[in-house]
mmCIF file of C-alpha atoms in Angstrom:
data_model
loop_
_atom_site.group_PDB
_atom_site.id
_atom_site.type_symbol
_atom_site.label_atom_id
_atom_site.label_comp_id
_atom_site.label_asym_id
_atom_site.label_seq_id
_atom_site.Cartn_x
_atom_site.Cartn_y
_atom_site.Cartn_z
ATOM 1 C CA MET A 7 8.311 68.742 -12.201
ATOM 2 C CA THR A 8 9.618 69.995 -15.397
ATOM 3 C CA THR A 9 10.753 68.320 -18.522
ATOM 4 C CA THR A 10 12.895 71.193 -19.410
ATOM 5 C CA GLY A 11 16.361 70.231 -20.631
ATOM 6 C CA LEU A 12 15.190 66.304 -20.343
ATOM 7 C CA PHE A 13 15.418 65.979 -24.331
ATOM 8 C CA ASP A 14 18.754 68.087 -24.955
ATOM 9 C CA SER A 15 20.328 64.965 -24.394
ATOM 10 C CA PHE A 16 19.506 61.180 -24.350
ATOM 11 C CA PRO A 17 19.307 60.202 -20.653
ATOM 12 C CA LEU A 18 21.710 57.206 -19.968
ATOM 13 C CA LEU A 19 20.610 55.178 -16.866
ATOM 14 C CA THR A 20 22.858 52.685 -15.347
ATOM 15 C CA THR A 21 22.169 49.914 -12.642
ATOM 16 C CA ASN A 22 24.570 47.326 -11.211
ATOM 17 C CA ARG A 23 24.546 45.436 -14.365
ATOM 18 C CA LEU A 24 23.053 47.157 -17.068
ATOM 19 C CA CYS A 25 23.364 50.232 -19.232
ATOM 20 C CA LEU A 26 20.243 51.619 -20.594
ATOM 21 C CA ARG A 27 21.231 53.801 -23.533
ATOM 22 C CA GLN A 28 20.439 55.452 -26.893
ATOM 23 C CA MET A 29 20.275 53.027 -29.698
ATOM 24 C CA ASN A 30 21.952 53.612 -32.899
ATOM 25 C CA THR A 31 22.215 52.024 -36.360
ATOM 26 C CA GLU A 32 25.115 49.887 -35.110
ATOM 27 C CA ASP A 33 22.617 47.995 -32.740
ATOM 28 C CA ALA A 34 20.502 47.303 -35.942
ATOM 29 C CA GLU A 35 21.775 43.765 -36.055
ATOM 30 C CA ASP A 36 21.233 42.785 -32.383
ATOM 31 C CA LEU A 37 17.708 44.120 -32.588
ATOM 32 C CA TYR A 38 16.907 42.227 -35.477
ATOM 33 C CA HIS A 39 18.604 39.075 -33.748
ATOM 34 C CA PHE A 40 16.383 39.055 -30.715
ATOM 35 C CA TYR A 41 13.258 40.112 -32.691
ATOM 36 C CA SER A 42 13.483 37.162 -34.804
ATOM 37 C CA ASP A 43 13.283 34.789 -32.122
ATOM 38 C CA SER A 44 9.516 33.827 -32.077
ATOM 39 C CA LYS A 45 9.737 33.158 -28.155
ATOM 40 C CA VAL A 46 10.321 37.102 -28.007
ATOM 41 C CA THR A 47 7.842 38.023 -30.150
ATOM 42 C CA GLN A 48 5.211 35.719 -29.282
ATOM 43 C CA TYR A 49 3.464 38.189 -26.787
ATOM 44 C CA LEU A 50 3.734 41.007 -29.037
ATOM 45 C CA ASP A 51 1.092 42.583 -31.404
ATOM 46 C CA TRP A 52 3.837 42.499 -34.356
ATOM 47 C CA HIS A 53 6.527 40.078 -35.211
ATOM 48 C CA GLY A 54 9.529 42.615 -35.122
ATOM 49 C CA PRO A 55 11.509 44.086 -37.970
ATOM 50 C CA ALA A 56 11.844 41.992 -41.222
ATOM 51 C CA SER A 57 15.317 42.684 -41.811
ATOM 52 C CA ILE A 58 18.668 44.260 -40.349
ATOM 53 C CA GLN A 59 17.660 47.343 -42.754
ATOM 54 C CA ASP A 60 14.010 47.537 -41.137
ATOM 55 C CA SER A 61 15.892 47.453 -37.556
ATOM 56 C CA ARG A 62 17.936 50.693 -38.650
ATOM 57 C CA ASP A 63 14.835 52.498 -40.168
ATOM 58 C CA LEU A 64 13.261 51.532 -36.814
ATOM 59 C CA ILE A 65 15.901 52.594 -34.548
ATOM 60 C CA HIS A 66 16.018 55.866 -36.439
ATOM 61 C CA SER A 67 12.084 56.488 -36.258
ATOM 62 C CA TRP A 68 12.654 55.998 -32.382
ATOM 63 C CA ASN A 69 15.227 58.405 -31.856
ATOM 64 C CA GLN A 70 13.123 60.844 -33.877
ATOM 65 C CA TYR A 71 10.018 60.410 -31.734
ATOM 66 C CA PHE A 72 12.537 60.981 -29.011
ATOM 67 C CA GLN A 73 13.627 64.276 -30.766
ATOM 68 C CA ASP A 74 9.886 64.937 -30.780
ATOM 69 C CA LYS A 75 9.517 64.707 -27.044
ATOM 70 C CA ARG A 76 7.204 61.655 -27.573
ATOM 71 C CA LEU A 77 9.286 58.546 -26.577
ATOM 72 C CA PHE A 78 12.242 57.315 -24.627
ATOM 73 C CA PRO A 79 13.478 54.492 -26.454
ATOM 74 C CA TRP A 80 16.183 52.790 -24.233
ATOM 75 C CA GLY A 81 18.496 49.858 -25.511
ATOM 76 C CA ILE A 82 19.543 47.414 -22.968
ATOM 77 C CA SER A 83 23.189 46.236 -22.785
ATOM 78 C CA MET A 84 25.277 44.702 -19.936
ATOM 79 C CA LYS A 85 27.799 47.221 -18.759
ATOM 80 C CA THR A 86 30.458 44.616 -19.511
ATOM 81 C CA ASP A 87 29.608 44.157 -23.281
ATOM 82 C CA PRO A 88 27.751 46.938 -25.644
ATOM 83 C CA THR A 89 25.581 44.061 -27.374
ATOM 84 C CA LEU A 90 21.901 45.191 -27.470
ATOM 85 C CA ILE A 91 20.124 42.660 -25.400
ATOM 86 C CA GLY A 92 16.681 44.356 -25.094
ATOM 87 C CA THR A 93 14.418 47.478 -25.298
ATOM 88 C CA VAL A 94 12.369 49.525 -22.739
ATOM 89 C CA MET A 95 9.865 52.014 -24.368
ATOM 90 C CA PHE A 96 8.260 54.620 -22.443
ATOM 91 C CA MET A 97 5.806 57.041 -23.907
ATOM 92 C CA PRO A 98 2.684 59.139 -23.299
ATOM 93 C CA ILE A 99 -0.382 57.877 -23.989
ATOM 94 C CA ARG A 100 -1.338 61.016 -25.889
ATOM 95 C CA ASP A 101 0.589 64.248 -26.666
ATOM 96 C CA THR A 102 4.218 64.654 -25.583
ATOM 97 C CA PHE A 103 6.308 64.559 -22.342
ATOM 98 C CA GLU A 104 5.582 68.319 -22.027
ATOM 99 C CA LYS A 105 2.075 68.269 -21.818
ATOM 100 C CA LYS A 106 0.913 69.111 -18.266
ATOM 101 C CA PRO A 107 -0.557 67.533 -16.225
ATOM 102 C CA LEU A 108 0.779 64.293 -18.121
ATOM 103 C CA PHE A 109 -1.533 62.027 -19.541
ATOM 104 C CA PRO A 110 -0.549 58.194 -18.229
ATOM 105 C CA LEU A 111 2.504 56.857 -19.197
ATOM 106 C CA SER A 112 2.789 53.309 -20.958
ATOM 107 C CA VAL A 113 5.702 51.179 -20.683
ATOM 108 C CA GLY A 114 6.732 48.005 -23.112
ATOM 109 C CA PHE A 115 9.877 46.026 -23.017
ATOM 110 C CA GLU A 116 11.440 43.298 -24.945
ATOM 111 C CA LEU A 117 14.520 41.180 -23.963
ATOM 112 C CA ASN A 118 16.729 38.828 -25.734
ATOM 113 C CA ARG A 119 15.801 35.165 -24.606
ATOM 114 C CA HIS A 120 19.188 34.252 -23.640
ATOM 115 C CA TYR A 121 18.920 36.562 -20.612
ATOM 116 C CA TRP A 122 15.542 35.637 -19.332
ATOM 117 C CA ASN A 123 14.976 34.817 -15.765
ATOM 118 C CA LYS A 124 18.162 36.521 -14.383
ATOM 119 C CA GLY A 125 16.181 39.508 -13.021
ATOM 120 C CA ILE A 126 17.616 41.962 -15.910
ATOM 121 C CA MET A 127 14.317 43.170 -17.087
ATOM 122 C CA SER A 128 13.185 43.923 -13.398
ATOM 123 C CA GLU A 129 16.744 45.736 -12.950
ATOM 124 C CA ALA A 130 16.008 47.727 -16.213
ATOM 125 C CA LEU A 131 12.552 48.625 -15.397
ATOM 126 C CA GLU A 132 13.418 49.925 -11.738
ATOM 127 C CA ALA A 133 15.760 52.295 -13.252
ATOM 128 C CA VAL A 134 13.045 53.633 -15.784
ATOM 129 C CA LEU A 135 10.690 54.100 -13.012
ATOM 130 C CA ALA A 136 13.338 55.926 -10.530
ATOM 131 C CA PHE A 137 14.128 58.047 -13.810
ATOM 132 C CA SER A 138 10.413 58.758 -14.066
ATOM 133 C CA ARG A 139 9.969 59.736 -10.301
ATOM 134 C CA GLU A 140 13.152 62.303 -10.497
ATOM 135 C CA HIS A 141 12.622 63.536 -13.882
ATOM 136 C CA ILE A 142 9.122 63.320 -14.996
ATOM 137 C CA GLY A 143 6.787 62.894 -12.064
ATOM 138 C CA ALA A 144 4.277 60.681 -13.884
ATOM 139 C CA HIS A 145 1.214 59.661 -11.555
ATOM 140 C CA ARG A 146 0.329 56.752 -13.778
ATOM 141 C CA ILE A 147 2.630 54.449 -15.394
ATOM 142 C CA GLN A 148 0.466 51.617 -17.301
ATOM 143 C CA ALA A 149 1.282 48.423 -19.263
ATOM 144 C CA GLU A 150 -0.737 46.157 -21.626
ATOM 145 C CA VAL A 151 0.125 42.473 -21.371
ATOM 146 C CA PHE A 152 -1.408 39.377 -23.046
ATOM 147 C CA PRO A 153 -2.796 37.077 -20.431
ATOM 148 C CA GLU A 154 -0.478 34.324 -21.352
ATOM 149 C CA ASN A 155 2.510 36.463 -20.582
ATOM 150 C CA LYS A 156 2.894 35.219 -17.014
ATOM 151 C CA ALA A 157 6.595 36.283 -16.722
ATOM 152 C CA SER A 158 5.970 40.132 -17.947
ATOM 153 C CA LEU A 159 3.071 40.048 -15.481
ATOM 154 C CA LYS A 160 5.032 38.825 -12.501
ATOM 155 C CA VAL A 161 8.044 41.126 -13.153
ATOM 156 C CA LEU A 162 5.464 44.058 -13.276
ATOM 157 C CA GLU A 163 3.497 43.234 -10.339
ATOM 158 C CA LYS A 164 6.907 42.575 -8.569
ATOM 159 C CA LEU A 165 7.590 46.410 -9.344
ATOM 160 C CA GLY A 166 4.419 47.272 -7.721
ATOM 161 C CA PHE A 167 1.955 47.227 -10.978
ATOM 162 C CA LYS A 168 -1.476 46.492 -9.962
ATOM 163 C CA GLN A 169 -3.753 44.367 -12.454
ATOM 164 C CA GLU A 170 -6.891 46.364 -13.149
ATOM 165 C CA GLY A 171 -8.638 44.190 -15.598
ATOM 166 C CA LEU A 172 -8.747 42.558 -18.785
ATOM 167 C CA LEU A 173 -9.450 44.490 -22.094
ATOM 168 C CA HIS A 174 -11.341 42.173 -24.552
ATOM 169 C CA GLN A 175 -10.035 42.472 -28.115
ATOM 170 C CA TYR A 176 -7.964 45.606 -27.552
ATOM 171 C CA LEU A 177 -5.056 45.216 -29.723
ATOM 172 C CA MET A 178 -5.128 44.074 -33.284
ATOM 173 C CA HIS A 179 -1.968 42.131 -34.279
ATOM 174 C CA GLU A 180 -0.295 43.634 -37.327
ATOM 175 C CA VAL A 181 0.620 40.870 -39.118
ATOM 176 C CA THR A 182 -2.326 38.228 -38.378
ATOM 177 C CA ARG A 183 -5.074 40.931 -38.237
ATOM 178 C CA THR A 184 -6.667 39.323 -35.170
ATOM 179 C CA PHE A 185 -7.778 40.895 -32.317
ATOM 180 C CA LEU A 186 -6.086 40.308 -28.975
ATOM 181 C CA ASP A 187 -7.093 40.779 -25.222
ATOM 182 C CA VAL A 188 -4.847 42.166 -22.639
ATOM 183 C CA ILE A 189 -4.378 42.553 -19.208
ATOM 184 C CA MET A 190 -4.087 46.284 -18.218
ATOM 185 C CA LEU A 191 -1.859 46.873 -15.397
ATOM 186 C CA ALA A 192 -1.010 50.275 -13.660
ATOM 187 C CA PHE A 193 1.230 51.577 -11.609
ATOM 188 C CA ILE A 194 0.175 54.694 -9.409
ATOM 189 C CA ASN A 195 2.944 57.038 -8.128
ATOM 190 C CA ASN A 196 1.656 58.450 -4.876
ATOM 191 C CA THR A 197 4.909 60.068 -4.018
#
């Protein structure tokens, strides 16, 4: 499996209901809007961008990381509405997507609270996992989830991720400066 050509243009993924696409500066207000919801950020290690301008800067940095072959930063929207409702981030733990054999990949995701409990994140993550199988060939994909975040644990386990253990004081929250425990989950691709 080769990543040659994979970064020539941003990979658009579609599902029955969703479009996973590259974000641009026009998405900054939508990004800021859902990150401003404390219910969305309560299980993150930061509080999200502090302004619409910070959101623009964040989108720009994510797109630069894509150009550097270090990140796939998909924005999630409905096929029928271009409003940004969430994100899925897919990145190597170390180095770039070109490094072979691939280091484990990490996946992270957020979703506007108004779209919770509708199967949207499961649908988006299924598309990302299929993309990985077809184009990247990662053997291991992992996610770090706070133990209290039962919804994310349920979504990942539904997709075949297995809990591997609790990592004590693994992350430091960027704002509160407190150390946080996370559950490590992994999806091992045996195909």
